Coordinates of C-alpha atoms in Angstrom, one line a residue:
M36 CA 95.8 -62.0 18.3
A37 CA 97.3 -63.5 21.3
G38 CA 94.3 -65.8 22.0
R39 CA 94.1 -66.9 18.6
L40 CA 97.8 -67.9 18.7
L41 CA 97.5 -69.8 21.8
L42 CA 94.5 -71.7 20.5
R43 CA 96.4 -72.5 17.4
Y44 CA 99.4 -73.9 19.6
L45 CA 96.9 -75.9 21.8
Q46 CA 94.9 -77.6 18.9
I47 CA 98.1 -79.5 17.9
P48 CA 97.2 -83.2 19.3
L49 CA 99.5 -84.3 22.1
A50 CA 100.1 -87.7 20.3
I51 CA 101.4 -85.8 17.3
V52 CA 103.9 -83.5 19.2
L53 CA 105.3 -86.9 20.7
A54 CA 105.2 -89.1 17.3
V55 CA 107.2 -86.4 15.7
T56 CA 110.0 -86.6 18.1
W57 CA 112.7 -89.0 17.3
P58 CA 114.7 -90.3 19.9
E59 CA 117.9 -92.4 19.0
G60 CA 116.6 -95.6 20.6
P61 CA 114.6 -95.2 24.1
P62 CA 114.5 -91.8 25.5
V63 CA 118.0 -91.4 27.6
T64 CA 117.7 -90.4 31.5
A65 CA 120.5 -88.9 33.4
A66 CA 120.8 -92.2 35.3
E67 CA 121.4 -94.3 32.3
L68 CA 123.9 -91.9 31.0
Q69 CA 126.0 -92.2 34.3
G70 CA 125.5 -96.1 34.3
R71 CA 123.6 -96.5 37.1
N72 CA 119.7 -96.9 38.0
S73 CA 117.6 -94.0 38.7
V74 CA 115.5 -94.2 42.0
G75 CA 112.6 -92.1 42.8
G76 CA 113.4 -89.1 40.9
T77 CA 111.2 -86.3 39.6
K78 CA 110.7 -87.0 36.0
I79 CA 111.7 -84.1 33.6
R80 CA 111.2 -84.4 30.0
L81 CA 113.8 -82.4 28.2
A82 CA 113.6 -81.7 24.5
T83 CA 116.7 -80.9 22.6
P84 CA 117.7 -80.6 19.0
T85 CA 120.3 -82.8 17.2
A86 CA 123.6 -82.9 19.0
S87 CA 124.9 -79.0 19.4
L88 CA 127.9 -77.6 21.3
S89 CA 125.5 -74.7 21.8
Y90 CA 123.8 -76.5 24.8
L91 CA 127.0 -78.4 25.8
P92 CA 126.8 -77.3 29.5
I93 CA 123.2 -78.8 29.9
H94 CA 124.7 -82.0 28.3
V95 CA 127.8 -81.9 30.7
A96 CA 125.2 -81.1 33.6
V97 CA 123.3 -84.5 32.6
R98 CA 126.5 -86.6 32.2
K99 CA 128.1 -85.5 35.3
G100 CA 124.8 -86.1 37.5
F101 CA 124.1 -82.3 38.3
F102 CA 120.7 -82.5 37.7
A103 CA 120.1 -86.4 39.3
R104 CA 122.0 -85.0 42.6
R105 CA 119.2 -82.6 43.0
G106 CA 116.5 -85.1 42.4
F107 CA 115.5 -85.0 38.6
D108 CA 115.3 -87.9 36.1
M109 CA 116.0 -86.4 32.9
E110 CA 114.2 -88.0 29.9
V111 CA 116.2 -86.4 27.0
I112 CA 114.2 -86.6 23.8
Q113 CA 115.4 -85.4 20.6
M114 CA 112.8 -82.9 18.8
A115 CA 112.5 -80.7 15.7
A116 CA 112.9 -77.0 16.7
G117 CA 109.5 -75.9 15.3
L118 CA 107.7 -78.5 17.8
A119 CA 109.3 -76.8 20.8
A120 CA 106.7 -74.2 21.6
P121 CA 103.7 -76.4 20.9
A122 CA 105.2 -79.0 22.8
L123 CA 105.6 -76.9 26.0
L124 CA 102.1 -75.2 25.6
N125 CA 100.7 -78.7 25.3
R126 CA 102.8 -80.0 28.3
A127 CA 104.2 -83.0 26.2
I128 CA 107.7 -81.7 27.5
D129 CA 108.6 -79.9 30.6
Y130 CA 111.6 -78.1 29.3
T131 CA 113.7 -77.6 26.0
T132 CA 117.1 -76.2 25.1
I133 CA 115.3 -74.7 21.8
P134 CA 114.4 -71.0 22.8
S135 CA 113.7 -69.6 19.3
G136 CA 110.5 -71.3 18.7
P137 CA 109.2 -70.4 22.4
A138 CA 110.7 -66.7 22.2
T139 CA 108.9 -66.1 19.1
A140 CA 105.7 -67.3 20.4
G141 CA 106.2 -65.2 23.7
A142 CA 106.8 -62.2 21.4
R143 CA 103.4 -63.1 19.6
G144 CA 101.4 -63.4 23.1
A145 CA 101.8 -66.8 24.1
P146 CA 102.6 -67.6 28.0
L147 CA 106.2 -68.4 27.2
K148 CA 109.2 -66.8 28.4
V149 CA 113.0 -67.9 28.0
I150 CA 114.4 -68.0 31.5
C151 CA 118.1 -68.5 30.9
F152 CA 120.9 -69.0 28.0
T153 CA 123.8 -71.3 28.2
S154 CA 125.5 -70.3 25.2
V155 CA 125.6 -66.3 24.5
K156 CA 127.7 -66.1 21.3
L157 CA 127.1 -67.8 18.3
Q158 CA 129.4 -70.9 17.6
H159 CA 129.0 -70.6 14.0
V160 CA 132.3 -70.5 11.6
L161 CA 132.5 -68.7 8.2
I162 CA 134.6 -71.0 5.9
S163 CA 135.5 -70.5 2.3
R164 CA 137.3 -71.9 -0.7
P165 CA 141.2 -71.8 0.1
E166 CA 141.8 -68.9 -2.6
I167 CA 139.8 -66.6 -0.4
A168 CA 142.0 -64.9 2.2
A169 CA 139.7 -62.5 3.8
V170 CA 136.1 -61.7 4.4
T171 CA 136.4 -58.9 2.2
D172 CA 137.3 -61.0 -0.7
L173 CA 133.9 -62.3 -0.9
A174 CA 132.6 -59.1 -2.3
G175 CA 130.5 -60.1 -5.5
K176 CA 131.0 -64.0 -4.4
R177 CA 128.3 -66.5 -3.8
I178 CA 127.6 -67.2 -0.1
G179 CA 125.6 -70.5 1.0
A180 CA 123.1 -70.1 3.7
G181 CA 119.8 -71.4 4.9
S182 CA 116.6 -70.2 3.5
F183 CA 115.0 -66.9 4.3
G184 CA 114.1 -66.8 8.0
T185 CA 117.1 -69.1 9.1
L186 CA 119.7 -68.0 11.5
P187 CA 122.4 -68.8 8.9
A188 CA 120.6 -66.7 6.3
Y189 CA 120.6 -63.7 8.9
E190 CA 124.2 -64.2 9.6
V191 CA 125.2 -63.8 6.2
R192 CA 123.0 -60.7 5.6
V193 CA 124.7 -58.9 8.7
L194 CA 128.0 -60.1 7.1
I195 CA 127.3 -58.5 4.0
D196 CA 126.1 -55.2 5.5
R197 CA 129.1 -55.2 8.2
Y198 CA 131.9 -55.8 5.6
R199 CA 130.1 -54.0 2.7
L200 CA 130.4 -56.7 0.5
G201 CA 127.9 -55.1 -2.0
A202 CA 124.6 -55.6 -3.7
N203 CA 126.3 -58.2 -6.2
T204 CA 127.2 -60.6 -3.2
V205 CA 124.4 -63.5 -3.7
I206 CA 122.9 -65.4 -0.7
V207 CA 122.6 -69.1 -2.0
P208 CA 119.7 -71.0 -0.3
L209 CA 121.1 -74.6 1.2
N210 CA 119.8 -75.6 4.5
S211 CA 122.0 -78.7 4.7
T212 CA 125.2 -77.8 6.5
N213 CA 126.9 -80.7 4.5
D214 CA 125.3 -79.5 1.1
R215 CA 126.8 -76.1 2.1
M216 CA 130.4 -77.7 2.6
I217 CA 130.3 -79.6 -0.5
G218 CA 129.3 -76.8 -2.6
T219 CA 132.0 -74.9 -1.3
Q220 CA 134.6 -77.6 -1.9
R221 CA 133.2 -77.9 -5.5
G222 CA 132.9 -74.3 -6.3
T223 CA 129.3 -73.9 -6.8
I224 CA 129.3 -71.5 -3.6
D225 CA 132.5 -69.5 -2.4
A226 CA 131.8 -69.6 1.3
T227 CA 129.3 -70.4 3.8
V228 CA 128.5 -70.6 7.5
V229 CA 128.7 -73.7 9.7
P230 CA 128.5 -74.8 13.1
A231 CA 131.1 -76.3 15.5
P232 CA 132.6 -78.7 14.9
F233 CA 131.9 -79.1 11.4
D234 CA 134.8 -76.5 10.9
L235 CA 137.3 -79.4 11.4
K236 CA 135.5 -81.3 8.6
A237 CA 135.6 -78.2 6.3
E238 CA 139.4 -78.0 6.9
E239 CA 139.8 -81.9 6.2
M240 CA 138.1 -81.1 2.9
G241 CA 140.7 -78.4 1.9
L242 CA 138.6 -75.4 2.9
R243 CA 139.8 -72.0 4.9
R244 CA 138.3 -70.8 8.1
L245 CA 137.7 -67.3 7.9
L246 CA 135.5 -66.0 10.9
H247 CA 134.1 -67.0 14.2
M248 CA 130.9 -65.4 13.7
G249 CA 130.4 -65.0 17.4
T250 CA 132.9 -62.2 17.4
I251 CA 130.6 -60.1 15.2
L252 CA 127.3 -61.5 16.4
P253 CA 127.0 -61.9 20.2
I254 CA 123.7 -63.4 19.8
P255 CA 122.7 -66.2 22.6
K256 CA 121.6 -69.4 21.0
R257 CA 120.7 -72.2 23.6
G258 CA 119.1 -72.0 26.8
W259 CA 115.8 -72.8 28.9
P260 CA 112.3 -71.3 27.9
G261 CA 109.6 -72.4 30.1
L262 CA 105.5 -71.5 30.7
E263 CA 104.8 -68.6 32.4
E264 CA 102.6 -70.6 34.6
K265 CA 105.2 -73.0 35.6
I266 CA 107.6 -70.0 36.5
K267 CA 104.9 -68.8 39.0
T268 CA 103.9 -72.1 40.5
A269 CA 107.0 -74.2 40.3
R270 CA 109.7 -71.8 41.4
H271 CA 111.6 -74.2 43.4
E272 CA 111.9 -77.0 40.7
I273 CA 112.9 -74.3 38.2
I274 CA 115.4 -72.8 40.5
E275 CA 117.2 -76.1 41.1
I276 CA 117.1 -76.9 37.4
L277 CA 119.0 -73.7 36.9
K278 CA 121.5 -74.5 39.7
A279 CA 122.3 -77.8 38.1
T280 CA 122.7 -75.8 34.8
I281 CA 125.0 -73.4 36.3
E282 CA 127.2 -76.3 37.7
G283 CA 127.1 -77.6 34.3
L284 CA 128.5 -74.2 32.9
D285 CA 130.9 -73.9 35.7
Y286 CA 132.3 -77.4 34.8
T287 CA 132.5 -76.4 31.2
W288 CA 134.3 -73.3 32.0
N289 CA 136.9 -74.6 34.5
Q290 CA 137.5 -78.4 33.9
R291 CA 139.1 -78.3 30.5
E292 CA 140.3 -82.2 30.4
G293 CA 136.9 -83.5 31.7
T294 CA 134.8 -81.4 29.2
I295 CA 137.2 -82.5 26.3
E296 CA 136.4 -86.1 27.1
I297 CA 132.8 -85.4 27.2
I298 CA 132.9 -83.4 23.8
A299 CA 135.1 -86.1 22.2
K300 CA 132.3 -89.1 23.1
W301 CA 129.3 -86.8 22.4
M302 CA 130.5 -85.7 18.9
N303 CA 132.6 -88.6 18.1
L304 CA 135.7 -86.8 17.8
N305 CA 139.4 -87.7 18.7
P306 CA 141.0 -86.1 21.7
A307 CA 143.0 -83.6 19.8
Q308 CA 140.0 -82.4 17.7
A309 CA 137.7 -82.4 20.8
A310 CA 140.5 -80.2 22.4
R311 CA 140.5 -77.8 19.5
V312 CA 136.7 -77.6 19.6
Y313 CA 136.5 -76.8 23.3
D314 CA 139.2 -74.0 23.0
A315 CA 137.1 -72.7 20.1
V316 CA 133.7 -72.7 22.1
R317 CA 134.7 -72.1 25.6
D318 CA 134.1 -68.4 25.8
T319 CA 130.8 -68.7 23.8
F320 CA 129.0 -69.7 27.1
S321 CA 127.6 -67.9 29.9
K322 CA 128.9 -67.9 33.4
N323 CA 125.5 -67.7 35.3
G324 CA 123.0 -68.3 32.4
I325 CA 122.3 -64.7 32.3
P326 CA 123.0 -62.7 29.2
T327 CA 124.0 -58.9 29.0
E328 CA 121.9 -56.5 27.7
E329 CA 124.0 -56.1 24.6
Q330 CA 123.3 -59.9 24.1
T331 CA 119.4 -59.8 24.6
K332 CA 119.0 -56.7 22.4
A333 CA 121.1 -58.9 19.4
Y334 CA 118.9 -61.7 20.2
I335 CA 115.5 -59.5 19.9
T336 CA 117.0 -57.9 16.6
M337 CA 117.8 -61.5 15.3
L338 CA 114.2 -62.6 16.2
G339 CA 112.7 -59.6 14.3
S340 CA 114.6 -60.5 11.3
T341 CA 114.2 -64.3 11.2
A342 CA 110.5 -64.4 12.5
G343 CA 109.3 -61.5 10.9
L344 CA 108.2 -59.8 13.9
K345 CA 107.0 -56.1 13.6
G346 CA 107.6 -53.2 15.8
D347 CA 109.5 -53.0 19.1
M348 CA 109.5 -55.8 21.2
P349 CA 110.0 -55.1 24.8
A350 CA 112.5 -57.7 26.6
A351 CA 109.9 -58.5 29.3
A352 CA 107.5 -60.1 26.5
I353 CA 110.3 -62.7 25.8
F354 CA 112.8 -62.9 28.8
D355 CA 112.4 -63.4 32.4
F356 CA 115.8 -64.0 34.1
S357 CA 114.8 -63.5 37.6
L358 CA 114.9 -67.2 38.6
A359 CA 118.3 -67.5 37.0
A360 CA 119.3 -64.6 38.9
E361 CA 118.1 -66.0 41.9
A362 CA 119.7 -69.3 41.3
A363 CA 123.0 -67.4 40.6
K364 CA 123.0 -65.8 43.6
E365 CA 122.5 -68.8 45.8
M366 CA 125.2 -70.6 44.1
A367 CA 127.7 -67.8 44.7
V368 CA 126.8 -68.0 48.3
K369 CA 127.6 -71.7 48.4
K370 CA 131.0 -70.7 46.8

């Protein structure tokens, strides 16, 4: 089974993997982001989804030059989440901030592991029509979510079970965040889940913020997956990458004003909006890239539901945090 899975991934032509990425203009390097020329750094091709606060510490590390200072020239490429695993296996990219596909592939036998997480709680927010005052008021209502197998759909199913909203509560599949917000505003649905900072837009539309989903679902979201071969043969490179990531985490946790400025520019928000967003998401980030046992279990449970994985999945089939632990230990000694 594992052999057939790996063959299926590797049969995806390299040209296709690269052609379906869509950088906004030429790929962006860390040096270009800092307004200076790159000189002789190790080229690292990093695939990211659309701009998302869930990998803010990695973006901070790029913007602040933490990778460049360690000799890495980061080429940041926007890529669809479903392409992350085949792109890694085809070596079209070196790393990605999209762990879900590689984690699923790893659980099915592909030689991939998640080596750290930067965000360890969901940054999604449950919003509703203004007349709905509490989550329990959603019993028997229509809640918008993504299609079956998506994270928002999983979140809503957990919400229905946790708050005992009952079998008459309907999940309406709407994949676009904007469509779900408009649907809530127009009354075709009564509530939905949106990622930060879309909750700010929802408030401007007259909608109500009901619940930060991270308070009930401690699910890691973004991090670094990698090839098992690279974990074995390029340990020094990975540890240095992880050290730069930990620097980004530390900056995000402790440098409020600097991080707010980065958020404002990245998300096209004014300073007041960026400050609200920062305060809302700050505690969703890891301190050292290593999730707790509770968080790893929550992630495995989520994968089992969204990816249709059967049976028990040992954490060792999906995760290898040994290099993150080594990087964190070295960084702690330097402090």
